[in-house]
Amino acid sequence: IDFKELLFTDNDNLGETEFTQPAILLVSVIAHKLFSDKIGIKPTLTMGHSLGEFSALVASGALDAIDGVELVNLRGKLMAEACSKQEVGMLVSLGLSDEVVEQICAEQREAGMQVWAVNYNADGQIVIAGIKKDLEQLVDILKNAKARRAMLLNMSVASHCPLLQSATEPLVEKLQEMIKDEFIAPVVSNVTAKKYSTKAEALELLPEQLVSPVKYKQSIANIDDEVDCYIEFGQGNVLKGLNRKATKKPHFNVSDMASLEKTIEAIKELNE
């Protein structure tokens, strides 16, 4: 992949998941490397949201950065391939409880729809994946159930649901080759919302992650007592918004040189 062209010129490739995933991973890994080189603190644990779990594996020492780029490029290709024979998508529901959204999805699957709750981001914020025409119908069903908002997202794949089953097996071989038993810190699994720190666990959990919901808010709840703060690496600060709803611990983000310096100063103050 020519990252110089991909990241710094106008092109359509960045919208394709096989290119989006390595680009996001690379930017987050570079941000983490700059931070690590400037301040010598070892993470208590690492975690990420969806693709971010692979960035977390790099930060934990279990995956080399170059291997990580190749791995998520393959992951993106496999996901696109799995979704290529039908029009799929994702939507976000705001204002309904987990139980209500799960019940609605289950009822609609009984009626023949292919829709699944796939990202538990925060209380009242759940992402649903599935067949696009089913999701379009689901928007009105969710609104009738008093969702504050239900809208389709601009996504070319249906992440973390059974539609990606065909992508799991080809990923295993590459994981076997690239994941190392050299964790300097545990990684929090999106699948279980619990920590793991062995190659054997990674080989089991990462393929499963493709077809299982991301338990993000559950992960924060499980680890919150173990950490002093959260540091988000990479473009944007989406997780900062989610964490604001889930924890009272400070959250910093490193996305450019200014935020890097700001975060380092804040960490030093925390340690004083």
Backbone as numpy.savetxt, mean C-alpha at the origin, in Angstrom:
# Nx Ny Nz CAx CAy CAz Cx Cy Cz
14.13 -0.12 -17.06 13.28 1.07 -17.06 14.16 2.31 -17.06
13.87 3.25 -17.97 14.60 4.52 -18.01 13.89 5.49 -17.05
14.35 5.53 -15.81 13.67 6.34 -14.81 13.80 7.83 -15.08
14.89 8.23 -15.70 15.07 9.65 -16.02 13.95 10.12 -16.95
13.68 9.30 -17.96 12.60 9.63 -18.89 11.24 9.49 -18.22
11.08 8.41 -17.44 9.79 8.12 -16.81 9.37 9.21 -15.83
10.32 9.70 -15.04 9.98 10.63 -13.96 10.09 12.10 -14.34
10.91 12.41 -15.35 11.18 13.83 -15.61 10.76 14.32 -16.99
10.04 13.49 -17.75 9.49 13.95 -19.03 8.01 13.62 -19.09
7.30 14.31 -19.98 5.88 14.01 -20.17 5.74 12.71 -20.94
5.13 11.71 -20.33 4.86 10.46 -21.04 3.67 9.77 -20.40
3.08 8.85 -21.16 1.88 8.17 -20.68 2.19 6.94 -19.83
3.45 6.50 -19.85 3.79 5.24 -19.17 3.58 5.29 -17.66
3.74 6.47 -17.07 3.67 6.58 -15.61 2.29 6.19 -15.08
1.28 6.26 -15.94 -0.07 5.88 -15.53 -0.31 4.38 -15.56
0.64 3.63 -16.12 0.48 2.18 -16.20 1.13 1.55 -14.97
0.39 0.63 -14.34 0.82 0.11 -13.03 2.20 -0.54 -13.04
2.62 -1.12 -14.18 3.94 -1.76 -14.21 5.06 -0.73 -14.14
4.75 0.54 -14.49 5.73 1.62 -14.36 5.48 2.46 -13.10
4.20 2.63 -12.75 3.87 3.40 -11.55 4.51 2.78 -10.31
4.40 1.46 -10.19 4.88 0.79 -8.98 6.38 0.95 -8.76
7.23 0.67 -9.76 8.67 0.89 -9.53 9.02 2.36 -9.30
8.30 3.27 -9.94 8.58 4.70 -9.75 8.29 5.12 -8.31
7.14 4.69 -7.79 6.77 5.02 -6.41 7.76 4.41 -5.43
8.11 3.14 -5.66 9.06 2.47 -4.77 10.41 3.18 -4.78
10.90 3.51 -5.97 12.22 4.15 -6.08 12.25 5.47 -5.33
11.22 6.29 -5.50 11.18 7.60 -4.84 11.15 7.43 -3.32
10.36 6.46 -2.83 10.29 6.27 -1.38 11.60 5.71 -0.82
12.24 4.82 -1.57 13.51 4.24 -1.12 14.62 5.31 -1.09
14.63 6.18 -2.10 15.62 7.27 -2.13 15.40 8.20 -0.94
14.14 8.54 -0.67 13.83 9.42 0.47 14.31 8.79 1.77
14.08 7.49 1.92 14.52 6.79 3.13 16.05 6.75 3.23
16.72 6.53 2.10 18.19 6.47 2.08 18.78 7.82 2.48
18.24 8.90 1.94 18.73 10.24 2.30 18.57 10.49 3.79
17.43 10.09 4.31 17.16 10.25 5.75 18.13 9.41 6.58
18.28 8.14 6.21 19.15 7.22 6.96 20.60 7.67 6.97
21.04 8.24 5.83 22.42 8.71 5.73 22.67 9.93 6.62
21.61 10.69 6.88 21.76 11.93 7.65 21.59 11.72 9.15
20.80 10.73 9.51 20.49 10.53 10.94 20.53 9.04 11.24
21.34 8.66 12.19 21.59 7.23 12.40 20.61 6.58 13.35
19.34 6.54 12.99 18.39 5.83 13.86 17.87 4.58 13.16
17.72 3.55 13.92 17.23 2.27 13.38 15.72 2.21 13.62
14.95 1.83 12.62 13.50 1.75 12.83 13.13 0.65 13.83
12.11 0.90 14.62 11.56 -0.14 15.50 10.89 -1.20 14.65
10.18 -0.72 13.63 9.55 -1.60 12.65 9.24 -0.78 11.42
8.91 -1.46 10.33 8.58 -0.78 9.08 7.22 -1.27 8.60
6.52 -0.40 7.89 5.24 -0.82 7.30 4.93 0.07 6.11
4.04 -0.39 5.27 3.61 0.39 4.12 2.20 0.02 3.75
1.61 0.82 2.89 0.24 0.58 2.44 0.29 -0.01 1.04
-0.11 -1.27 0.90 -0.16 -1.94 -0.41 1.26 -2.05 -0.99
1.52 -1.36 -2.09 2.87 -1.35 -2.67 3.92 -0.95 -1.64
3.53 -0.08 -0.71 4.46 0.42 0.30 5.06 -0.67 1.17
4.42 -1.85 1.23 5.00 -2.94 2.01 6.34 -3.38 1.40
6.48 -3.21 0.08 7.75 -3.57 -0.57 8.82 -2.53 -0.27
8.44 -1.26 -0.20 9.38 -0.22 0.25 9.80 -0.50 1.69
8.86 -0.95 2.50 9.16 -1.29 3.90 10.16 -2.44 3.97
10.04 -3.40 3.07 10.98 -4.52 3.03 12.40 -4.05 2.70
12.50 -3.05 1.80 13.81 -2.48 1.49 14.37 -1.78 2.74
13.53 -0.99 3.40 13.98 -0.27 4.60 14.36 -1.23 5.72
13.75 -2.41 5.73 14.03 -3.39 6.79 15.27 -4.24 6.48
15.83 -4.09 5.27 17.03 -4.83 4.90 16.77 -6.18 4.26
15.50 -6.53 4.08 15.16 -7.86 3.54 15.09 -7.89 2.02
15.22 -6.72 1.39 15.12 -6.63 -0.07 16.05 -5.52 -0.56
16.91 -5.83 -1.51 17.77 -4.80 -2.10 16.93 -3.85 -2.94
17.32 -2.58 -2.99 16.54 -1.58 -3.71 16.38 -1.93 -5.19
17.47 -2.35 -5.85 17.40 -2.68 -7.27 16.49 -3.89 -7.50
16.61 -4.88 -6.62 15.71 -6.04 -6.71 14.27 -5.62 -6.48
14.07 -4.68 -5.56 12.73 -4.20 -5.26 12.07 -3.56 -6.47
12.85 -2.77 -7.21 12.34 -2.14 -8.44 11.91 -3.21 -9.45
12.77 -4.21 -9.64 12.44 -5.29 -10.58 11.22 -6.09 -10.11
11.16 -6.32 -8.81 10.07 -7.11 -8.24 8.71 -6.43 -8.42
8.64 -5.14 -8.13 7.34 -4.46 -8.24 6.99 -4.14 -9.70
7.99 -4.06 -10.56 7.71 -3.97 -12.00 6.99 -5.24 -12.46
7.50 -6.40 -12.02 6.84 -7.67 -12.32 5.45 -7.72 -11.68
5.36 -7.28 -10.43 4.07 -7.27 -9.73 3.04 -6.46 -10.52
3.47 -5.29 -11.01 2.57 -4.45 -11.80 2.14 -5.12 -13.09
3.09 -5.76 -13.78 2.77 -6.48 -15.02 1.76 -7.59 -14.76
2.00 -8.36 -13.71 1.11 -9.48 -13.37 -0.29 -8.99 -13.01
-0.36 -7.88 -12.29 -1.65 -7.31 -11.92 -2.40 -6.82 -13.16
-1.69 -6.13 -14.05 -2.31 -5.63 -15.28 -2.81 -6.78 -16.14
-1.99 -7.83 -16.22 -2.34 -9.02 -17.01 -3.59 -9.69 -16.45
-3.65 -9.81 -15.13 -4.80 -10.46 -14.48 -6.10 -9.69 -14.72
-5.97 -8.38 -14.91 -7.16 -7.53 -15.08 -7.45 -7.20 -16.55
-6.63 -7.71 -17.46 -6.70 -7.25 -18.86 -7.93 -7.75 -19.63
-8.53 -8.82 -19.16 -9.63 -9.41 -19.94 -11.00 -8.85 -19.55
-11.03 -7.95 -18.58 -12.30 -7.34 -18.18 -12.05 -5.93 -17.65
-13.07 -5.10 -17.70 -12.92 -3.73 -17.22 -13.13 -3.71 -15.71
-12.10 -3.32 -15.00 -12.14 -3.36 -13.53 -11.90 -1.97 -12.97
-12.00 -1.85 -11.66 -11.75 -0.56 -11.05 -11.81 -0.63 -9.54
-11.80 0.56 -8.92 -11.87 0.67 -7.46 -12.69 1.90 -7.12
-13.35 1.86 -5.97 -14.08 3.05 -5.52 -13.85 3.24 -4.03
-14.04 4.47 -3.58 -13.88 4.75 -2.15 -15.24 5.07 -1.55
-15.49 4.51 -0.39 -16.72 4.77 0.37 -16.35 5.53 1.63
-17.03 6.63 1.88 -16.78 7.44 3.09 -18.04 7.50 3.94
-17.88 7.31 5.23 -19.00 7.54 6.16 -19.77 6.31 6.59
-19.41 5.15 6.09 -20.08 3.92 6.50 -19.11 3.04 7.30
-19.65 2.27 8.23 -18.80 1.38 9.03 -18.29 0.22 8.19
-17.23 -0.42 8.68 -16.69 -1.61 8.01 -17.78 -2.66 7.81
-18.54 -2.89 8.88 -19.55 -3.95 8.86 -20.62 -3.69 7.80
-21.05 -2.45 7.69 -22.08 -2.11 6.70 -21.55 -2.31 5.28
-20.34 -1.83 5.02 -19.75 -1.98 3.68 -19.55 -3.46 3.35
-19.03 -4.21 4.31 -18.82 -5.65 4.09 -20.13 -6.36 3.79
-21.18 -5.99 4.53 -22.49 -6.62 4.33 -23.05 -6.29 2.95
-22.92 -5.02 2.56 -23.41 -4.61 1.23 -22.66 -5.38 0.14
-21.34 -5.46 0.26 -20.55 -6.18 -0.75 -20.94 -7.66 -0.80
-21.12 -8.27 0.38 -21.51 -9.68 0.44 -22.87 -9.90 -0.21
-23.81 -9.02 0.08 -25.16 -9.14 -0.52 -25.10 -9.00 -2.03
-24.29 -8.05 -2.50 -24.19 -7.84 -3.96 -23.45 -9.00 -4.64
-22.48 -9.61 -3.95 -21.84 -10.81 -4.52 -22.84 -11.95 -4.64
-23.71 -12.07 -3.64 -24.78 -13.08 -3.70 -25.67 -12.85 -4.92
-25.84 -11.57 -5.26 -26.69 -11.21 -6.41 -25.94 -11.27 -7.73
-24.65 -11.67 -7.68 -23.89 -11.85 -8.92 -22.82 -10.82 -9.21
-22.75 -9.78 -8.38 -21.70 -8.77 -8.58 -20.35 -9.31 -8.12
-19.27 -8.72 -8.64 -17.92 -9.04 -8.18 -17.33 -7.77 -7.56
-17.56 -7.62 -6.26 -17.09 -6.44 -5.51 -16.60 -6.88 -4.14
-15.49 -6.30 -3.69 -14.89 -6.67 -2.41 -14.34 -5.44 -1.70
-14.50 -5.39 -0.37 -13.83 -4.36 0.45 -12.35 -4.72 0.52
-11.48 -3.81 0.10 -10.07 -4.18 -0.06 -9.06 -3.30 0.69
-9.43 -2.09 1.07 -8.51 -1.24 1.85 -9.26 -0.68 3.05
-8.83 -1.08 4.25 -9.39 -0.50 5.47 -8.47 0.64 5.89
-8.73 1.82 5.34 -7.80 2.93 5.50 -7.94 3.66 6.83
-9.19 3.91 7.22 -9.48 4.64 8.46 -10.93 4.36 8.80
-11.34 4.72 10.00 -12.75 4.55 10.35 -13.60 5.34 9.36
-14.53 4.65 8.72 -15.41 5.32 7.76 -14.81 5.54 6.39
-13.61 5.03 6.15 -13.00 5.15 4.81 -12.53 3.78 4.33
-13.27 3.23 3.39 -12.96 1.91 2.86 -12.92 1.98 1.34
-11.93 1.31 0.75 -11.85 1.20 -0.71 -12.38 -0.17 -1.13
-13.14 -0.17 -2.21 -13.76 -1.40 -2.74 -13.22 -1.63 -4.15
-12.92 -2.87 -4.47 -12.41 -3.22 -5.81 -13.35 -4.21 -6.47
-13.29 -4.25 -7.82 -14.12 -5.22 -8.52 -14.29 -4.89 -9.99
-15.32 -5.48 -10.58 -15.67 -5.22 -11.98 -16.27 -3.82 -12.07
-15.83 -3.05 -13.06 -16.20 -1.63 -13.10 -17.71 -1.40 -13.18
-18.39 -2.16 -14.01 -19.85 -1.94 -14.14 -20.57 -2.26 -12.82
-20.05 -3.23 -12.08 -20.62 -3.55 -10.77 -20.36 -2.41 -9.78
-19.17 -1.84 -9.84 -18.82 -0.72 -8.96 -19.69 0.50 -9.26
-19.97 0.72 -10.54 -20.82 1.85 -10.92 -22.21 1.72 -10.29
-22.74 0.49 -10.28 -24.03 0.26 -9.63 -23.92 0.39 -8.11
-22.77 -0.01 -7.59 -22.56 0.01 -6.14 -22.54 1.43 -5.58
-22.13 2.39 -6.39 -22.09 3.79 -5.94 -23.45 4.21 -5.40
-24.51 3.95 -6.16 -25.86 4.34 -5.73 -26.32 3.53 -4.52
-25.96 2.25 -4.50 -26.34 1.40 -3.36 -25.71 1.93 -2.07
-24.45 2.32 -2.14 -23.76 2.87 -0.97 -24.37 4.20 -0.54
-24.69 5.03 -1.51 -25.30 6.33 -1.19 -26.67 6.14 -0.54
-27.42 5.16 -1.04 -28.73 4.85 -0.44 -28.60 4.34 0.98
-27.43 3.75 1.28 -27.16 3.26 2.64 -26.60 4.37 3.52
-26.65 5.60 3.01 -26.22 6.80 3.74 -24.71 7.00 3.78
-24.01 6.50 2.75 -22.59 6.85 2.63 -22.48 8.36 2.41
-21.54 8.99 3.09 -21.33 10.43 2.90 -20.84 10.70 1.48
-20.05 9.75 0.99 -19.53 9.87 -0.37 -19.19 8.48 -0.89
-19.42 8.26 -2.18 -19.01 7.02 -2.84 -18.62 7.39 -4.25
-17.34 7.20 -4.60 -16.91 7.62 -5.93 -15.84 6.70 -6.48
-15.90 6.53 -7.81 -14.91 5.70 -8.49 -13.56 6.39 -8.48
-12.50 5.60 -8.33 -11.13 6.11 -8.36 -10.54 5.86 -9.74
-9.54 6.65 -10.08 -8.88 6.49 -11.39 -7.83 5.38 -11.30
-8.29 4.14 -11.36 -7.41 2.98 -11.22 -7.61 2.03 -12.39
-6.49 1.47 -12.88 -6.56 0.56 -14.03 -6.60 -0.90 -13.61
-6.43 -1.16 -12.30 -6.45 -2.54 -11.79 -7.41 -2.62 -10.60
-7.76 -3.85 -10.23 -8.59 -4.09 -9.04 -7.70 -4.75 -8.00
-7.09 -3.94 -7.16 -6.08 -4.46 -6.23 -6.69 -5.20 -5.05
-5.92 -6.16 -4.51 -6.23 -6.83 -3.24 -7.56 -7.56 -3.22
-7.91 -8.16 -4.35 -9.15 -8.94 -4.41 -8.93 -10.21 -5.24
-9.87 -11.15 -5.20 -9.69 -12.43 -5.90 -9.49 -12.34 -7.42
-9.79 -11.19 -8.01 -9.58 -11.03 -9.46 -8.09 -11.12 -9.82
-7.21 -10.98 -8.82 -5.76 -11.04 -9.06 -5.16 -12.41 -8.76
-5.99 -13.40 -8.57 -5.50 -14.72 -8.17 -4.42 -15.26 -9.12
-4.58 -15.02 -10.42 -3.61 -15.56 -11.39 -2.23 -14.93 -11.26
-2.14 -13.80 -10.56 -0.85 -13.10 -10.40 -0.01 -13.66 -9.25
-0.62 -14.43 -8.36 0.08 -14.82 -7.14 1.22 -15.81 -7.39
0.94 -16.85 -8.17 1.95 -17.90 -8.34 3.22 -17.41 -9.04
3.10 -16.65 -10.15 4.33 -16.17 -10.81 5.17 -15.25 -9.91
4.51 -14.59 -8.94 5.25 -13.69 -8.05 6.12 -14.47 -7.06
5.66 -15.67 -6.69 6.36 -16.46 -5.67 7.80 -16.75 -6.06
8.00 -17.13 -7.32 9.35 -17.49 -7.80 10.32 -16.32 -7.64
9.86 -15.13 -8.02 10.72 -13.94 -7.93 10.98 -13.57 -6.47
9.97 -13.72 -5.63 10.15 -13.45 -4.20 11.18 -14.40 -3.59
11.09 -15.66 -3.97 12.02 -16.68 -3.48 13.47 -16.29 -3.80
13.63 -15.73 -4.98 14.96 -15.34 -5.47 15.48 -14.08 -4.78
14.58 -13.15 -4.43 15.02 -11.82 -4.02 14.93 -11.50 -2.53
13.96 -12.07 -1.83 13.82 -11.76 -0.40 14.96 -12.42 0.38
15.52 -11.67 1.34 16.64 -12.18 2.14 16.23 -12.31 3.60
16.83 -13.26 4.29 16.59 -13.41 5.73 17.52 -12.49 6.50
17.44 -11.18 6.20 18.36 -10.23 6.83 17.59 -9.01 7.35
16.49 -9.26 8.02 15.65 -8.18 8.55 16.37 -7.46 9.69
16.54 -6.14 9.56 17.07 -5.37 10.70 15.92 -4.87 11.58
14.70 -4.94 11.03 13.50 -4.57 11.78 12.33 -5.36 11.19
11.34 -5.69 12.00 10.18 -6.41 11.46 9.38 -5.53 10.51
8.63 -6.17 9.63 7.70 -5.50 8.71 6.29 -5.84 9.16
5.38 -4.87 9.09 3.98 -5.14 9.43 3.26 -5.59 8.17
2.64 -6.75 8.23 1.95 -7.31 7.07 0.61 -6.62 6.82
0.35 -6.27 5.57 -0.96 -5.74 5.20 -2.06 -6.78 5.38
-1.69 -8.05 5.25 -2.67 -9.15 5.29 -3.15 -9.42 6.71
-2.20 -9.48 7.65 -2.53 -9.87 9.03 -2.56 -8.71 10.02
-1.99 -7.56 9.62 -1.81 -6.41 10.51 -0.87 -6.75 11.67
-0.04 -7.79 11.47 0.93 -8.21 12.48 2.34 -8.21 11.90
3.33 -8.27 12.78 4.73 -8.19 12.34 5.24 -9.53 11.84
6.16 -9.45 10.87 6.91 -10.64 10.46 8.37 -10.24 10.24
9.27 -11.23 10.36 10.69 -10.89 10.22 11.51 -12.07 9.68
10.86 -12.92 8.88 11.59 -14.02 8.25 11.21 -14.11 6.77
12.12 -14.66 5.99 11.87 -14.87 4.57 10.68 -15.80 4.37
10.59 -16.85 5.19 9.50 -17.82 5.05 8.14 -17.14 5.19
8.03 -16.23 6.15 6.76 -15.50 6.35 6.49 -14.58 5.16
7.53 -13.90 4.68 7.37 -13.00 3.53 6.88 -13.76 2.31
7.43 -14.96 2.08 7.03 -15.76 0.92 5.58 -16.20 1.00
5.08 -16.33 2.20 3.68 -16.70 2.38 2.76 -15.48 2.27
3.17 -14.38 2.88 2.29 -13.22 3.02 2.23 -12.32 1.79
3.34 -12.15 1.07 3.35 -11.19 -0.04 2.51 -11.62 -1.23
2.50 -12.91 -1.63 1.55 -13.31 -2.68 0.11 -13.18 -2.20
-0.12 -13.51 -0.93 -1.46 -13.40 -0.34 -1.94 -11.95 -0.33
-0.98 -11.02 -0.20 -1.31 -9.60 -0.17 -2.02 -9.15 -1.45
-1.70 -9.78 -2.57 -2.32 -9.41 -3.85 -3.83 -9.61 -3.84
-4.29 -10.61 -3.09 -5.71 -10.99 -3.16 -6.44 -10.77 -1.83
-5.78 -10.10 -0.88 -6.36 -9.88 0.45 -6.45 -8.39 0.75
-7.40 -8.00 1.59 -7.53 -6.58 1.94 -6.30 -6.04 2.67
-6.04 -4.75 2.47 -4.99 -4.05 3.21 -5.59 -3.59 4.55
-5.08 -4.15 5.64 -5.59 -3.80 6.97 -4.73 -2.68 7.55
-4.87 -1.50 6.96 -3.99 -0.40 7.37 -4.35 0.12 8.76
-5.62 0.45 8.97 -5.98 1.04 10.27 -5.78 0.02 11.40
-5.99 -1.27 11.09 -5.76 -2.31 12.09 -4.27 -2.41 12.44
-3.42 -2.20 11.42 -1.97 -2.23 11.65 -1.53 -1.12 12.60
-2.04 0.08 12.35 -1.69 1.22 13.22 -2.14 0.93 14.65
-3.35 0.41 14.80 -3.87 0.10 16.14 -2.97 -0.93 16.85
-2.47 -1.89 16.10 -1.66 -2.97 16.69 -0.26 -2.52 17.12
0.29 -1.53 16.41 1.69 -1.15 16.69 1.84 0.16 17.44
0.75 0.88 17.64 0.85 2.26 18.12 1.58 2.38 19.46
1.42 1.41 20.33 2.09 1.47 21.63 3.60 1.22 21.54
4.05 0.70 20.41 5.47 0.32 20.28 6.34 1.41 19.66
5.72 2.47 19.14 6.51 3.48 18.42 6.36 4.86 19.05
7.37 5.70 18.80 7.33 7.09 19.29 6.73 8.02 18.24
6.95 7.68 16.96 6.44 8.52 15.88 6.40 7.70 14.59
5.77 8.26 13.59 5.71 7.63 12.26 6.41 8.55 11.26
7.22 7.96 10.38 7.89 8.74 9.33 7.52 8.14 7.99
6.91 8.95 7.15 6.45 8.50 5.83 7.47 8.94 4.77
7.88 8.01 3.93 8.88 8.31 2.90 8.26 8.21 1.51
8.54 9.22 0.68 8.05 9.18 -0.70 7.14 10.34 -1.02
6.67 10.36 -2.24 5.87 11.46 -2.74 4.54 11.59 -1.99
4.21 12.82 -1.62 2.92 13.07 -0.98 2.92 12.71 0.49
1.74 12.87 1.10 1.62 12.53 2.53 0.24 11.96 2.82
-0.19 11.02 1.98 -1.50 10.40 2.12 -1.64 9.72 3.48
-0.58 9.01 3.89 -0.66 8.25 5.14 -0.74 9.18 6.35
-0.20 10.38 6.20 -0.29 11.36 7.29 -1.75 11.66 7.59
-2.53 11.81 6.52 -3.96 12.07 6.69 -4.68 10.91 7.35
-4.32 9.68 6.96 -4.93 8.50 7.57 -4.51 8.36 9.03
-3.24 8.61 9.30 -2.73 8.46 10.67 -3.33 9.48 11.63
-3.66 10.64 11.09 -4.25 11.69 11.92 -5.54 11.19 12.58
-6.23 10.29 11.85 -7.49 9.76 12.37 -7.27 8.56 13.29
-6.08 7.96 13.22 -5.87 6.68 13.90 -4.94 6.73 15.10
-4.15 7.79 15.22 -3.16 7.83 16.30 -2.89 9.27 16.73
-2.47 9.40 17.97 -2.08 10.72 18.48 -0.57 10.92 18.39
0.16 9.89 17.97 1.61 9.98 17.84 1.97 10.92 16.68
3.11 11.63 16.79 3.51 12.54 15.69 3.81 11.78 14.40
3.53 12.43 13.29 3.76 11.83 11.97 4.55 12.84 11.13
5.65 12.39 10.55 6.47 13.23 9.68 6.54 12.61 8.30
6.78 13.44 7.30 6.95 12.86 5.96 8.19 13.45 5.29
8.87 12.60 4.52 10.06 13.01 3.77 9.76 12.80 2.29
9.53 13.92 1.59 9.21 13.83 0.16 10.12 14.71 -0.69
10.87 15.61 -0.05 11.82 16.47 -0.75 12.87 16.94 0.27
13.81 17.75 -0.18 14.91 18.14 0.71 14.42 19.00 1.88
13.41 19.84 1.62 12.90 20.70 2.70 12.23 19.86 3.79
11.41 18.89 3.37 10.73 18.04 4.37 11.72 17.11 5.06
12.80 16.76 4.37 13.86 15.95 4.98 14.48 16.70 6.16
14.88 17.95 5.92 15.50 18.75 6.98 14.53 18.99 8.13
13.27 19.26 7.78 12.24 19.52 8.79 12.03 18.29 9.68
12.00 17.11 9.05 11.80 15.86 9.79 12.99 15.56 10.70
14.19 15.78 10.18 15.40 15.53 10.99 15.41 16.42 12.23
15.05 17.69 12.05 15.00 18.61 13.20 13.95 18.15 14.22
12.80 17.72 13.70 11.71 17.28 14.59 12.11 16.02 15.37
12.82 15.11 14.70 13.26 13.87 15.36 14.28 14.20 16.47
15.18 15.14 16.17 16.17 15.54 17.18 15.48 16.13 18.41
14.45 16.93 18.18 13.70 17.53 19.29 13.00 16.46 20.12
12.46 15.45 19.43 11.79 14.34 20.14 12.74 13.61 21.06
14.00 13.50 20.63 15.00 12.73 21.37 15.67 13.53 22.49
15.39 14.82 22.54 16.04 15.66 23.57 15.41 15.44 24.95
